[in-house]
GROMACS .gro file of C-alpha atoms in nm:
model
  126
    1UNK     CA    1   5.187   2.518   5.790
    2UNK     CA    2   5.389   2.200   5.670
    3UNK     CA    3   5.553   2.116   5.358
    4UNK     CA    4   5.558   1.804   5.118
    5UNK     CA    5   5.866   1.718   4.908
    6UNK     CA    6   5.771   1.741   4.520
    7UNK     CA    7   5.973   1.534   4.274
    8UNK     CA    8   5.938   1.619   3.914
    9UNK     CA    9   5.801   1.332   3.692
   10UNK     CA   10   6.086   1.245   3.460
   11UNK     CA   11   5.942   1.137   3.114
   12UNK     CA   12   6.109   1.011   2.802
   13UNK     CA   13   5.991   1.232   2.537
   14UNK     CA   14   6.124   1.021   2.265
   15UNK     CA   15   5.876   0.925   1.992
   16UNK     CA   16   5.725   0.586   2.013
   17UNK     CA   17   5.882   0.310   1.818
   18UNK     CA   18   5.675   0.053   1.645
   19UNK     CA   19   5.622  -0.236   1.917
   20UNK     CA   20   5.606   0.015   2.209
   21UNK     CA   21   5.315   0.162   2.406
   22UNK     CA   22   5.311   0.397   2.686
   23UNK     CA   23   5.051   0.376   2.973
   24UNK     CA   24   4.952   0.695   3.140
   25UNK     CA   25   4.844   0.717   3.524
   26UNK     CA   26   4.471   0.744   3.391
   27UNK     CA   27   4.480   0.407   3.217
   28UNK     CA   28   4.526   0.513   2.889
   29UNK     CA   29   4.765   0.321   2.646
   30UNK     CA   30   4.915   0.480   2.364
   31UNK     CA   31   5.022   0.323   2.047
   32UNK     CA   32   5.168   0.416   1.696
   33UNK     CA   33   4.897   0.462   1.409
   34UNK     CA   34   5.109   0.201   1.219
   35UNK     CA   35   5.053  -0.059   1.493
   36UNK     CA   36   4.705   0.012   1.525
   37UNK     CA   37   4.655  -0.036   1.163
   38UNK     CA   38   4.858  -0.327   1.143
   39UNK     CA   39   4.634  -0.503   1.398
   40UNK     CA   40   4.294  -0.354   1.266
   41UNK     CA   41   4.230  -0.113   1.545
   42UNK     CA   42   4.071   0.168   1.358
   43UNK     CA   43   3.754   0.294   1.565
   44UNK     CA   44   3.716   0.021   1.828
   45UNK     CA   45   3.923  -0.236   2.030
   46UNK     CA   46   3.852  -0.526   2.220
   47UNK     CA   47   4.007  -0.574   2.549
   48UNK     CA   48   4.094  -0.922   2.697
   49UNK     CA   49   4.234  -1.019   3.021
   50UNK     CA   50   4.439  -1.314   3.156
   51UNK     CA   51   4.432  -1.336   3.521
   52UNK     CA   52   4.667  -1.627   3.533
   53UNK     CA   53   4.945  -1.445   3.371
   54UNK     CA   54   4.853  -1.080   3.450
   55UNK     CA   55   4.826  -0.976   3.088
   56UNK     CA   56   4.597  -0.763   2.873
   57UNK     CA   57   4.540  -0.843   2.518
   58UNK     CA   58   4.397  -0.560   2.266
   59UNK     CA   59   4.245  -0.692   1.947
   60UNK     CA   60   4.030  -0.571   1.636
   61UNK     CA   61   3.656  -0.634   1.685
   62UNK     CA   62   3.553  -0.972   1.508
   63UNK     CA   63   3.211  -1.091   1.380
   64UNK     CA   64   3.165  -1.303   1.705
   65UNK     CA   65   3.175  -0.977   1.906
   66UNK     CA   66   2.887  -0.824   1.752
   67UNK     CA   67   2.557  -0.843   1.923
   68UNK     CA   68   2.307  -0.646   2.138
   69UNK     CA   69   2.598  -0.480   2.333
   70UNK     CA   70   2.902  -0.310   2.186
   71UNK     CA   71   3.191  -0.457   2.404
   72UNK     CA   72   3.453  -0.264   2.218
   73UNK     CA   73   3.684   0.035   2.366
   74UNK     CA   74   3.698   0.353   2.140
   75UNK     CA   75   4.034   0.408   1.965
   76UNK     CA   76   4.083   0.789   2.011
   77UNK     CA   77   4.359   1.006   1.828
   78UNK     CA   78   4.664   1.080   2.067
   79UNK     CA   79   4.657   1.404   2.272
   80UNK     CA   80   5.019   1.514   2.175
   81UNK     CA   81   5.076   1.362   1.832
   82UNK     CA   82   4.851   1.265   1.520
   83UNK     CA   83   5.100   0.984   1.491
   84UNK     CA   84   4.924   0.818   1.823
   85UNK     CA   85   4.613   0.633   1.901
   86UNK     CA   86   4.491   0.601   2.262
   87UNK     CA   87   4.284   0.349   2.426
   88UNK     CA   88   4.157   0.358   2.780
   89UNK     CA   89   4.210   0.007   2.952
   90UNK     CA   90   4.146   0.117   3.304
   91UNK     CA   91   3.884  -0.124   3.354
   92UNK     CA   92   4.109  -0.427   3.249
   93UNK     CA   93   4.390  -0.299   3.463
   94UNK     CA   94   4.129  -0.294   3.782
   95UNK     CA   95   4.036  -0.647   3.706
   96UNK     CA   96   4.389  -0.772   3.739
   97UNK     CA   97   4.456  -0.562   4.034
   98UNK     CA   98   4.720  -0.329   3.854
   99UNK     CA   99   4.741   0.021   3.950
  100UNK     CA  100   4.788   0.242   3.673
  101UNK     CA  101   4.958   0.524   3.877
  102UNK     CA  102   5.222   0.291   3.988
  103UNK     CA  103   5.266   0.119   3.651
  104UNK     CA  104   5.270   0.426   3.405
  105UNK     CA  105   5.563   0.451   3.173
  106UNK     CA  106   5.683   0.297   2.847
  107UNK     CA  107   5.683  -0.071   2.766
  108UNK     CA  108   5.721  -0.307   2.472
  109UNK     CA  109   5.413  -0.537   2.377
  110UNK     CA  110   5.428  -0.899   2.241
  111UNK     CA  111   5.211  -1.004   1.943
  112UNK     CA  112   5.040  -1.342   1.868
  113UNK     CA  113   4.735  -1.428   1.650
  114UNK     CA  114   4.638  -1.076   1.578
  115UNK     CA  115   4.649  -0.979   1.953
  116UNK     CA  116   4.871  -0.692   2.115
  117UNK     CA  117   4.998  -0.840   2.442
  118UNK     CA  118   5.064  -0.615   2.738
  119UNK     CA  119   5.248  -0.736   3.049
  120UNK     CA  120   5.369  -0.436   3.207
  121UNK     CA  121   5.672  -0.589   3.345
  122UNK     CA  122   5.463  -0.854   3.521
  123UNK     CA  123   5.471  -1.232   3.487
  124UNK     CA  124   5.618  -1.301   3.157
  125UNK     CA  125   5.540  -1.658   3.142
  126UNK     CA  126   5.299  -1.868   2.932
   0.00000   0.00000   0.00000
């Protein structure tokens, strides 16, 4: 028989503020309802990746995105709070080679031209 050291995961249970997101180990990102509304994220969100800067951008669908295939990700109600919305960005994280389990936590996001820009503490240039 062998034992393994178990460490509790310490989380910050403080409510999210405007401009903050949390990333789960599963690749879900949580945002406040007000941040989602401000960016037009109601039912669907479009994910964009920039491999040069290791950033993920989230934006509302545009007319240009409409076509034979739906390209958006579902914006779901948060599990723990009605004031949160969740979007799974796991595929975008994998595209950039980012491990959600290692990067899980709370982050601030940037905003530009209707985009929510996530960098997860990686390259902040450009």
